[in-house]
Amino acid sequence: MNFGGTIRLNRIGVCIIIGVFVLFLLYMSSNSSGGDAKVPVVKDVSDNNSINLRKLLIAAIQVAEKGGKEVVAVKKDNNLDEKTKGKTKEGVNDPVTKADYKSHCVMYYSLKHWFPTLKVISEEHSSEKDCSNLLFLDLDLNPNTVTSSSISLPDEMIPPEDITVWIDPLDATKEYTGMKHNLGIENLLEYVTTMVCVAVKGKPIIGVVHKPFGVEPKTSWAWFAVAHTPNLKPINEAIKNISEQAFGKNVEVISAAGAGYKSLEVATGNVTAYIHTTAIKKWDVCAGNAIVESLGGKMTTLTNEQLNYSDTNVVNEKGLLATMAKHDWYLNRLSPSKVKV
Ligand SMILES: *[C@@H]1O[C@H](CO)[C@@H](O)[C@H](O)[C@H]1NC(C)=O
Ligand SMILES: *[C@@H]1O[C@H](CO)[C@@H](O)[C@H](O)[C@H]1NC(C)=O
Ligand SMILES: *[C@@H]1O[C@H](CO)[C@@H](O)[C@H](O)[C@H]1NC(C)=O
Ligand SMILES: *[C@@H]1O[C@H](CO)[C@@H](O)[C@H](O)[C@H]1NC(C)=O
């Protein structure tokens, strides 16, 4: 008994001695390097070993807007050269137009031009030689004109292998072509968006959604925990705090098209939930996911999982729910027994 006690005491003693020694070593090492504390070196985009997220955001805004210009130009030309990519699982015709490809060309190859080591996944595919008149040389990566000068953005360097960029060169193609649909709303072009999303280690960090049509083309973006465009005001606390009972009353189901459009409606508090019950591709939802979560909301599958944007499995089969408040309440209401996923 006594022997054991002694050992225990000795152990404590040894621990204390080791602890003091470690502290001493730490003190020595911190002292020796204290004079020349490492200053983070801000590298340029041309460095292939790290990518500056600030510059990537600025490039993402510009390519979304350039893609949008192509989308508008093709529509004005009225020569969409519409084809079908086949039918979706739900048996709906999945159209693709010249605008999808033109927008893809300018968005994808501009990003690859400026960030050669970047992994970019686009909804469309097209070789560089099939892209005529590529104009990617005039991206301005240091402007205050792209983001408002009142927003200051930090330089954040990320290794390219941690980044996956998802682009959707034209979301809501069906509405863009004016194909028959059941929404009963006249101007379908409001649903059309071009999108860029930056995921870091699978988490959507930056979302850019550009609406090329309308009175004035509009770009909304958010960078998680850093900044967002002023039109995306975080929703009022009182709305978040509204009782579940109130949510249950007066449910109005609004039909809309375009995952980008719908995510923005949630992020701005115009609708309380965006629900998708069939399969959806990650380029459709990544940018909206980044924006909704940057503003304090949530986007999950209907089985309450976060989407991981680092893997190249592009289809999410588990449905989708985006909300700014009461996410669990909606999820319970939408549990797989009630909604067929
Ligand atoms: C980045 O990679 C591209 C393509 O591999 C190469 O041409 C270029 O020289 C590299 N740039 C730097 C700064 O290493
Ligand atoms: C996504 O998956 C990758 C690879 O499995 C993993 O390293 C990463 O942490 C995941 N990210 C998130 C946000 O779950
Ligand atoms: C939220 O609601 C609770 C009770 O319903 C109340 O006590 C609380 O003050 C409210 N918080 C805000 C921020 O409105
Ligand atoms: C909110 O949604 C309604 C119905 O879809 C729409 O008419 C209105 O323009 C939207 N408001 C904003 C601010 O987006």
GROMACS .gro file of C-alpha atoms and ligand atoms in nm:
model
  397
    1MET     CA    1   0.000   0.000   0.000
    2ASN     CA    2   0.261   0.238   0.113
    3PHE     CA    3   0.487   0.134  -0.172
    4GLY     CA    4   0.219   0.214  -0.425
    5GLY     CA    5   0.170   0.553  -0.266
    6THR     CA    6   0.536   0.630  -0.299
    7ILE     CA    7   0.538   0.540  -0.665
    8ARG     CA    8   0.241   0.761  -0.724
    9LEU     CA    9   0.418   1.044  -0.550
   10ASN     CA   10   0.729   0.983  -0.753
   11ARG     CA   11   0.529   0.982  -1.073
   12ILE     CA   12   0.379   1.315  -0.987
   13GLY     CA   13   0.725   1.443  -0.910
   14VAL     CA   14   0.861   1.319  -1.240
   15CYS     CA   15   0.569   1.477  -1.422
   16ILE     CA   16   0.634   1.809  -1.259
   17ILE     CA   17   1.000   1.796  -1.353
   18ILE     CA   18   0.921   1.704  -1.713
   19GLY     CA   19   0.655   1.976  -1.724
   20VAL     CA   20   0.898   2.240  -1.600
   21PHE     CA   21   1.158   2.125  -1.850
   22VAL     CA   22   0.907   2.143  -2.137
   23LEU     CA   23   0.800   2.491  -2.030
   24PHE     CA   24   1.165   2.592  -2.018
   25LEU     CA   25   1.221   2.459  -2.371
   26LEU     CA   26   0.910   2.640  -2.495
   27TYR     CA   27   1.030   2.959  -2.331
   28MET     CA   28   1.373   2.924  -2.493
   29SER     CA   29   1.235   2.853  -2.838
   30SER     CA   30   0.978   3.133  -2.826
   31ASN     CA   31   1.249   3.369  -2.708
   32SER     CA   32   1.489   3.278  -2.982
   33SER     CA   33   1.236   3.332  -3.262
   34GLY     CA   34   1.054   3.614  -3.089
   35GLY     CA   35   1.254   3.885  -3.257
   36ASP     CA   36   1.166   3.793  -3.611
   37ALA     CA   37   0.805   3.670  -3.584
   38LYS     CA   38   0.697   3.520  -3.913
   39VAL     CA   39   0.522   3.773  -4.132
   40PRO     CA   40   0.274   3.599  -4.362
   41VAL     CA   41   0.395   3.634  -4.717
   42VAL     CA   42   0.114   3.732  -4.951
   43LYS     CA   43   0.171   3.554  -5.276
   44ASP     CA   44   0.011   3.629  -5.605
   45VAL     CA   45  -0.233   3.412  -5.798
   46SER     CA   46   0.046   3.313  -6.032
   47ASP     CA   47   0.197   3.108  -5.752
   48ASN     CA   48   0.066   2.759  -5.809
   49ASN     CA   49   0.127   2.645  -5.453
   50SER     CA   50  -0.137   2.860  -5.290
   51ILE     CA   51  -0.443   3.046  -5.402
   52ASN     CA   52  -0.554   3.378  -5.262
   53LEU     CA   53  -0.925   3.348  -5.179
   54ARG     CA   54  -0.972   3.722  -5.208
   55LYS     CA   55  -0.853   3.716  -5.567
   56LEU     CA   56  -1.051   3.403  -5.635
   57LEU     CA   57  -1.368   3.577  -5.510
   58ILE     CA   58  -1.300   3.877  -5.731
   59ALA     CA   59  -1.238   3.648  -6.029
   60ALA     CA   60  -1.553   3.449  -5.946
   61ILE     CA   61  -1.768   3.764  -5.950
   62GLN     CA   62  -1.624   3.870  -6.283
   63VAL     CA   63  -1.658   3.533  -6.453
   64ALA     CA   64  -2.019   3.497  -6.332
   65GLU     CA   65  -2.093   3.838  -6.485
   66LYS     CA   66  -1.907   3.757  -6.808
   67GLY     CA   67  -2.098   3.432  -6.835
   68GLY     CA   68  -2.419   3.628  -6.780
   69LYS     CA   69  -2.333   3.860  -7.070
   70GLU     CA   70  -2.298   3.558  -7.300
   71VAL     CA   71  -2.631   3.425  -7.178
   72VAL     CA   72  -2.803   3.757  -7.252
   73ALA     CA   73  -2.631   3.797  -7.591
   74VAL     CA   74  -2.744   3.454  -7.711
   75LYS     CA   75  -3.101   3.524  -7.598
   76LYS     CA   76  -3.104   3.858  -7.781
   77ASP     CA   77  -2.971   3.684  -8.089
   78ASN     CA   78  -3.262   3.445  -8.060
   79ASN     CA   79  -3.059   3.158  -8.194
   80LEU     CA   80  -3.029   2.930  -7.895
   81ASP     CA   81  -2.936   2.620  -8.090
   82GLU     CA   82  -3.124   2.418  -7.835
   83LYS     CA   83  -3.047   2.050  -7.785
   84THR     CA   84  -3.139   1.800  -7.523
   85LYS     CA   85  -2.900   1.626  -7.288
   86GLY     CA   86  -3.160   1.355  -7.245
   87LYS     CA   87  -3.421   1.320  -6.979
   88THR     CA   88  -3.378   1.362  -6.607
   89LYS     CA   89  -3.468   1.078  -6.373
   90GLU     CA   90  -3.810   1.236  -6.341
   91GLY     CA   91  -3.859   1.212  -6.715
   92VAL     CA   92  -3.823   1.586  -6.774
   93ASN     CA   93  -3.640   1.703  -7.083
   94ASP     CA   94  -3.298   1.844  -6.989
   95PRO     CA   95  -3.213   2.111  -7.246
   96VAL     CA   96  -2.880   2.269  -7.324
   97THR     CA   97  -2.823   2.568  -7.549
   98LYS     CA   98  -2.546   2.760  -7.716
   99ALA     CA   99  -2.565   2.996  -7.419
  100ASP     CA  100  -2.474   2.719  -7.173
  101TYR     CA  101  -2.159   2.644  -7.373
  102LYS     CA  102  -2.061   3.006  -7.438
  103SER     CA  103  -2.102   3.090  -7.072
  104HIS     CA  104  -1.912   2.776  -6.973
  105CYS     CA  105  -1.626   2.867  -7.207
  106VAL     CA  106  -1.576   3.212  -7.065
  107MET     CA  107  -1.627   3.111  -6.702
  108TYR     CA  108  -1.428   2.789  -6.699
  109TYR     CA  109  -1.132   2.896  -6.912
  110SER     CA  110  -1.098   3.237  -6.750
  111LEU     CA  111  -1.066   3.070  -6.411
  112LYS     CA  112  -0.824   2.810  -6.545
  113HIS     CA  113  -0.622   3.082  -6.715
  114TRP     CA  114  -0.573   3.280  -6.396
  115PHE     CA  115  -0.556   2.986  -6.158
  116PRO     CA  116  -0.400   2.698  -6.354
  117THR     CA  117  -0.380   2.468  -6.053
  118LEU     CA  118  -0.743   2.519  -5.953
  119LYS     CA  119  -0.983   2.224  -5.966
  120VAL     CA  120  -1.294   2.352  -6.145
  121ILE     CA  121  -1.604   2.140  -6.199
  122SER     CA  122  -1.855   2.276  -6.447
  123GLU     CA  123  -2.199   2.157  -6.548
  124GLU     CA  124  -2.090   2.173  -6.911
  125HIS     CA  125  -1.786   2.042  -7.095
  126SER     CA  126  -1.621   2.183  -7.397
  127SER     CA  127  -1.264   2.177  -7.515
  128GLU     CA  128  -1.080   2.506  -7.531
  129LYS     CA  129  -1.056   2.491  -7.910
  130ASP     CA  130  -1.436   2.462  -7.934
  131CYS     CA  131  -1.466   2.791  -7.746
  132SER     CA  132  -1.450   3.068  -8.002
  133ASN     CA  133  -1.328   3.417  -7.920
  134LEU     CA  134  -1.230   3.343  -7.564
  135LEU     CA  135  -1.188   3.671  -7.385
  136PHE     CA  136  -1.029   3.584  -7.057
  137LEU     CA  137  -0.733   3.810  -7.049
  138ASP     CA  138  -0.893   4.114  -6.896
  139LEU     CA  139  -0.994   3.993  -6.551
  140ASP     CA  140  -0.906   4.256  -6.298
  141LEU     CA  141  -0.793   4.086  -5.980
  142ASN     CA  142  -0.731   4.399  -5.776
  143PRO     CA  143  -1.028   4.618  -5.826
  144ASN     CA  144  -1.245   4.811  -5.589
  145THR     CA  145  -1.493   4.835  -5.871
  146VAL     CA  146  -1.583   4.467  -5.848
  147THR     CA  147  -1.662   4.463  -5.479
  148SER     CA  148  -1.782   4.777  -5.308
  149SER     CA  149  -1.490   4.981  -5.178
  150SER     CA  150  -1.657   4.984  -4.836
  151ILE     CA  151  -1.597   4.611  -4.808
  152SER     CA  152  -1.244   4.520  -4.714
  153LEU     CA  153  -1.139   4.166  -4.788
  154PRO     CA  154  -0.847   3.979  -4.634
  155ASP     CA  155  -0.584   3.788  -4.827
  156GLU     CA  156  -0.635   3.425  -4.739
  157MET     CA  157  -0.393   3.177  -4.889
  158ILE     CA  158  -0.517   2.821  -4.941
  159PRO     CA  159  -0.335   2.528  -5.102
  160PRO     CA  160  -0.504   2.448  -5.434
  161GLU     CA  161  -0.556   2.082  -5.341
  162ASP     CA  162  -0.798   2.194  -5.070
  163ILE     CA  163  -1.013   2.394  -5.312
  164THR     CA  164  -1.291   2.274  -5.541
  165VAL     CA  165  -1.471   2.531  -5.754
  166TRP     CA  166  -1.816   2.450  -5.890
  167ILE     CA  167  -1.958   2.652  -6.175
  168ASP     CA  168  -2.302   2.655  -6.325
  169PRO     CA  169  -2.282   2.853  -6.649
  170LEU     CA  170  -2.662   2.876  -6.680
  171ASP     CA  171  -2.906   2.766  -6.413
  172ALA     CA  172  -3.274   2.732  -6.515
  173THR     CA  173  -3.201   2.655  -6.881
  174LYS     CA  174  -3.557   2.532  -6.931
  175GLU     CA  175  -3.698   2.868  -6.826
  176TYR     CA  176  -3.431   3.043  -7.033
  177THR     CA  177  -3.552   2.868  -7.346
  178GLY     CA  178  -3.911   2.956  -7.260
  179MET     CA  179  -4.009   2.593  -7.265
  180LYS     CA  180  -4.355   2.502  -7.146
  181HIS     CA  181  -4.370   2.474  -6.774
  182ASN     CA  182  -4.630   2.489  -6.502
  183LEU     CA  183  -4.535   2.800  -6.310
  184GLY     CA  184  -4.778   3.034  -6.474
  185ILE     CA  185  -4.550   3.331  -6.434
  186GLU     CA  186  -4.478   3.543  -6.734
  187ASN     CA  187  -4.119   3.640  -6.708
  188LEU     CA  188  -3.920   3.324  -6.661
  189LEU     CA  189  -3.589   3.495  -6.721
  190GLU     CA  190  -3.584   3.618  -6.362
  191TYR     CA  191  -3.499   3.261  -6.256
  192VAL     CA  192  -3.190   3.243  -6.472
  193THR     CA  193  -2.858   3.267  -6.290
  194THR     CA  194  -2.490   3.199  -6.345
  195MET     CA  195  -2.305   3.070  -6.039
  196VAL     CA  196  -1.960   3.013  -5.899
  197CYS     CA  197  -1.891   2.840  -5.570
  198VAL     CA  198  -1.563   2.792  -5.387
  199ALA     CA  199  -1.543   2.500  -5.148
  200VAL     CA  200  -1.249   2.455  -4.911
  201LYS     CA  201  -1.205   2.099  -4.780
  202GLY     CA  202  -1.557   2.027  -4.896
  203LYS     CA  203  -1.723   2.318  -4.717
  204PRO     CA  204  -1.882   2.585  -4.936
  205ILE     CA  205  -1.703   2.907  -4.839
  206ILE     CA  206  -1.774   3.151  -5.122
  207GLY     CA  207  -2.094   3.167  -5.324
  208VAL     CA  208  -2.159   3.398  -5.620
  209VAL     CA  209  -2.502   3.410  -5.785
  210HIS     CA  210  -2.548   3.643  -6.079
  211LYS     CA  211  -2.888   3.730  -6.229
  212PRO     CA  212  -2.815   3.849  -6.582
  213PHE     CA  213  -3.169   3.955  -6.674
  214GLY     CA  214  -3.398   4.212  -6.523
  215VAL     CA  215  -3.389   4.586  -6.503
  216GLU     CA  216  -3.032   4.575  -6.386
  217PRO     CA  217  -2.821   4.262  -6.377
  218LYS     CA  218  -2.742   4.180  -6.020
  219THR     CA  219  -2.472   3.983  -5.845
  220SER     CA  220  -2.508   3.853  -5.491
  221TRP     CA  221  -2.213   3.697  -5.315
  222ALA     CA  222  -2.109   3.588  -4.971
  223TRP     CA  223  -1.780   3.477  -4.822
  224PHE     CA  224  -1.835   3.277  -4.506
  225ALA     CA  225  -1.747   3.471  -4.189
  226VAL     CA  226  -1.591   3.750  -4.397
  227ALA     CA  227  -1.836   3.961  -4.600
  228HIS     CA  228  -2.136   3.961  -4.829
  229THR     CA  229  -2.317   4.196  -5.064
  230PRO     CA  230  -2.546   4.449  -4.890
  231ASN     CA  231  -2.859   4.307  -5.055
  232LEU     CA  232  -2.811   3.994  -4.845
  233LYS     CA  233  -2.897   4.141  -4.508
  234PRO     CA  234  -2.895   3.879  -4.236
  235ILE     CA  235  -3.254   3.821  -4.139
  236ASN     CA  236  -3.401   3.981  -3.837
  237GLU     CA  237  -3.368   3.796  -3.503
  238ALA     CA  238  -3.741   3.830  -3.446
  239ILE     CA  239  -3.809   3.629  -3.761
  240LYS     CA  240  -3.574   3.356  -3.640
  241ASN     CA  241  -3.752   3.354  -3.307
  242ILE     CA  242  -4.100   3.317  -3.444
  243SER     CA  243  -4.278   3.022  -3.284
  244GLU     CA  244  -4.310   2.687  -3.455
  245GLN     CA  245  -4.684   2.727  -3.431
  246ALA     CA  246  -4.669   3.041  -3.640
  247PHE     CA  247  -4.466   2.855  -3.900
  248GLY     CA  248  -4.732   2.588  -3.918
  249LYS     CA  249  -5.010   2.834  -4.001
  250ASN     CA  250  -5.068   2.994  -4.337
  251VAL     CA  251  -4.826   2.783  -4.530
  252GLU     CA  252  -4.798   2.916  -4.880
  253VAL     CA  253  -4.618   2.700  -5.129
  254ILE     CA  254  -4.446   2.906  -5.395
  255SER     CA  255  -4.334   2.747  -5.717
  256ALA     CA  256  -4.017   2.885  -5.861
  257ALA     CA  257  -3.740   2.763  -6.083
  258GLY     CA  258  -3.365   2.765  -6.054
  259ALA     CA  259  -3.177   2.647  -5.747
  260GLY     CA  260  -2.972   2.968  -5.745
  261TYR     CA  261  -3.283   3.184  -5.750
  262LYS     CA  262  -3.451   2.981  -5.475
  263SER     CA  263  -3.150   2.986  -5.246
  264LEU     CA  264  -3.137   3.364  -5.273
  265GLU     CA  265  -3.505   3.388  -5.187
  266VAL     CA  266  -3.431   3.197  -4.866
  267ALA     CA  267  -3.117   3.396  -4.786
  268THR     CA  268  -3.303   3.726  -4.819
  269GLY     CA  269  -3.591   3.602  -4.603
  270ASN     CA  270  -3.844   3.628  -4.883
  271VAL     CA  271  -3.940   3.265  -4.835
  272THR     CA  272  -3.880   3.061  -4.521
  273ALA     CA  273  -3.773   2.734  -4.677
  274TYR     CA  274  -3.648   2.588  -5.002
  275ILE     CA  275  -3.731   2.223  -5.034
  276HIS     CA  276  -3.614   1.991  -5.308
  277THR     CA  277  -3.720   1.628  -5.301
  278THR     CA  278  -3.549   1.478  -5.604
  279ALA     CA  279  -3.187   1.438  -5.711
  280ILE     CA  280  -2.993   1.760  -5.763
  281LYS     CA  281  -2.642   1.834  -5.886
  282LYS     CA  282  -2.383   2.005  -5.671
  283TRP     CA  283  -2.316   2.292  -5.916
  284ASP     CA  284  -2.683   2.382  -5.876
  285VAL     CA  285  -2.665   2.420  -5.499
  286CYS     CA  286  -2.307   2.495  -5.392
  287ALA     CA  287  -2.321   2.874  -5.434
  288GLY     CA  288  -2.661   2.896  -5.267
  289ASN     CA  289  -2.535   2.674  -4.988
  290ALA     CA  290  -2.240   2.908  -4.926
  291ILE     CA  291  -2.467   3.214  -4.923
  292VAL     CA  292  -2.737   3.067  -4.700
  293GLU     CA  293  -2.480   2.949  -4.445
  294SER     CA  294  -2.281   3.272  -4.458
  295LEU     CA  295  -2.597   3.453  -4.350
  296GLY     CA  296  -2.656   3.218  -4.060
  297GLY     CA  297  -2.893   2.972  -4.225
  298LYS     CA  298  -2.861   2.602  -4.295
  299MET     CA  299  -2.868   2.378  -4.599
  300THR     CA  300  -2.881   2.002  -4.556
  301THR     CA  301  -3.015   1.696  -4.728
  302LEU     CA  302  -3.356   1.580  -4.609
  303THR     CA  303  -3.166   1.325  -4.402
  304ASN     CA  304  -2.992   1.615  -4.226
  305GLU     CA  305  -2.648   1.575  -4.379
  306GLN     CA  306  -2.423   1.852  -4.505
  307LEU     CA  307  -2.323   1.818  -4.867
  308ASN     CA  308  -1.951   1.764  -4.917
  309TYR     CA  309  -1.825   1.960  -5.218
  310SER     CA  310  -1.477   1.809  -5.224
  311ASP     CA  311  -1.577   1.478  -5.371
  312THR     CA  312  -1.644   1.451  -5.739
  313ASN     CA  313  -1.966   1.262  -5.692
  314VAL     CA  314  -2.175   1.538  -5.846
  315VAL     CA  315  -2.524   1.414  -5.767
  316ASN     CA  316  -2.700   1.451  -5.435
  317GLU     CA  317  -2.985   1.200  -5.422
  318LYS     CA  318  -3.107   1.281  -5.074
  319GLY     CA  319  -3.312   1.592  -5.134
  320LEU     CA  320  -3.244   1.936  -4.996
  321LEU     CA  321  -3.371   2.176  -4.734
  322ALA     CA  322  -3.250   2.536  -4.697
  323THR     CA  323  -3.379   2.758  -4.418
  324MET     CA  324  -3.267   3.061  -4.220
  325ALA     CA  325  -3.445   2.943  -3.904
  326LYS     CA  326  -3.617   2.642  -3.751
  327HIS     CA  327  -3.429   2.399  -3.971
  328ASP     CA  328  -3.498   2.100  -3.744
  329TRP     CA  329  -3.865   2.180  -3.728
  330TYR     CA  330  -3.889   2.171  -4.106
  331LEU     CA  331  -3.676   1.858  -4.124
  332ASN     CA  332  -3.905   1.675  -3.886
  333ARG     CA  333  -4.202   1.780  -4.092
  334LEU     CA  334  -4.027   1.654  -4.402
  335SER     CA  335  -3.895   1.328  -4.262
  336PRO     CA  336  -3.861   1.059  -4.527
  337SER     CA  337  -4.181   0.893  -4.409
  338LYS     CA  338  -4.369   1.203  -4.518
  339VAL     CA  339  -4.170   1.305  -4.822
  340LYS     CA  340  -4.048   1.051  -5.070
  341VAL     CA  341  -3.678   1.107  -5.115
  342LIG     C1  342   0.180   2.738  -6.274
  342LIG     O1  343   0.144   2.625  -6.352
  342LIG     C2  344   0.144   2.648  -6.491
  342LIG     C3  345   0.088   2.524  -6.560
  342LIG     O2  346   0.134   2.408  -6.500
  342LIG     C4  347   0.284   2.682  -6.536
  342LIG     O3  348   0.284   2.709  -6.674
  342LIG     C5  349   0.330   2.807  -6.461
  342LIG     O4  350   0.464   2.836  -6.496
  342LIG     C6  351   0.319   2.787  -6.311
  342LIG     N1  352   0.346   2.913  -6.244
  342LIG     C7  353   0.429   2.923  -6.139
  342LIG     C8  354   0.447   3.058  -6.083
  342LIG     O5  355   0.487   2.826  -6.093
  343LIG     C1  356  -1.536   1.613  -4.728
  343LIG     O1  357  -1.474   1.491  -4.761
  343LIG     C2  358  -1.331   1.496  -4.754
  343LIG     C3  359  -1.277   1.364  -4.808
  343LIG     O2  360  -1.346   1.257  -4.756
  343LIG     C4  361  -1.289   1.526  -4.610
  343LIG     O3  362  -1.149   1.533  -4.601
  343LIG     C5  363  -1.351   1.659  -4.568
  343LIG     O4  364  -1.321   1.687  -4.433
  343LIG     C6  365  -1.502   1.658  -4.587
  343LIG     N1  366  -1.553   1.791  -4.562
  343LIG     C7  367  -1.659   1.818  -4.491
  343LIG     C8  368  -1.696   1.962  -4.478
  343LIG     O5  369  -1.725   1.732  -4.436
  344LIG     C1  370  -3.734   3.479  -2.834
  344LIG     O1  371  -3.853   3.426  -2.777
  344LIG     C2  372  -3.843   3.400  -2.639
  344LIG     C3  373  -3.974   3.337  -2.588
  344LIG     O2  374  -4.065   3.311  -2.690
  344LIG     C4  375  -3.814   3.532  -2.564
  344LIG     O3  376  -3.800   3.509  -2.427
  344LIG     C5  377  -3.686   3.593  -2.622
  344LIG     O4  378  -3.663   3.720  -2.562
  344LIG     C6  379  -3.697   3.611  -2.772
  344LIG     N1  380  -3.567   3.658  -2.825
  344LIG     C7  381  -3.557   3.752  -2.919
  344LIG     C8  382  -3.419   3.785  -2.964
  344LIG     O5  383  -3.653   3.806  -2.969
  345LIG     C1  384  -4.058   3.753  -5.291
  345LIG     O1  385  -4.131   3.647  -5.353
  345LIG     C2  386  -4.244   3.689  -5.424
  345LIG     C3  387  -4.320   3.566  -5.470
  345LIG     O2  388  -4.238   3.478  -5.541
  345LIG     C4  389  -4.203   3.780  -5.539
  345LIG     O3  390  -4.316   3.827  -5.608
  345LIG     C5  391  -4.123   3.898  -5.482
  345LIG     O4  392  -4.072   3.973  -5.588
  345LIG     C6  393  -4.010   3.851  -5.396
  345LIG     N1  394  -3.949   3.964  -5.327
  345LIG     C7  395  -3.820   3.988  -5.326
  345LIG     C8  396  -3.777   4.104  -5.245
  345LIG     O5  397  -3.742   3.919  -5.386
   0.00000   0.00000   0.00000
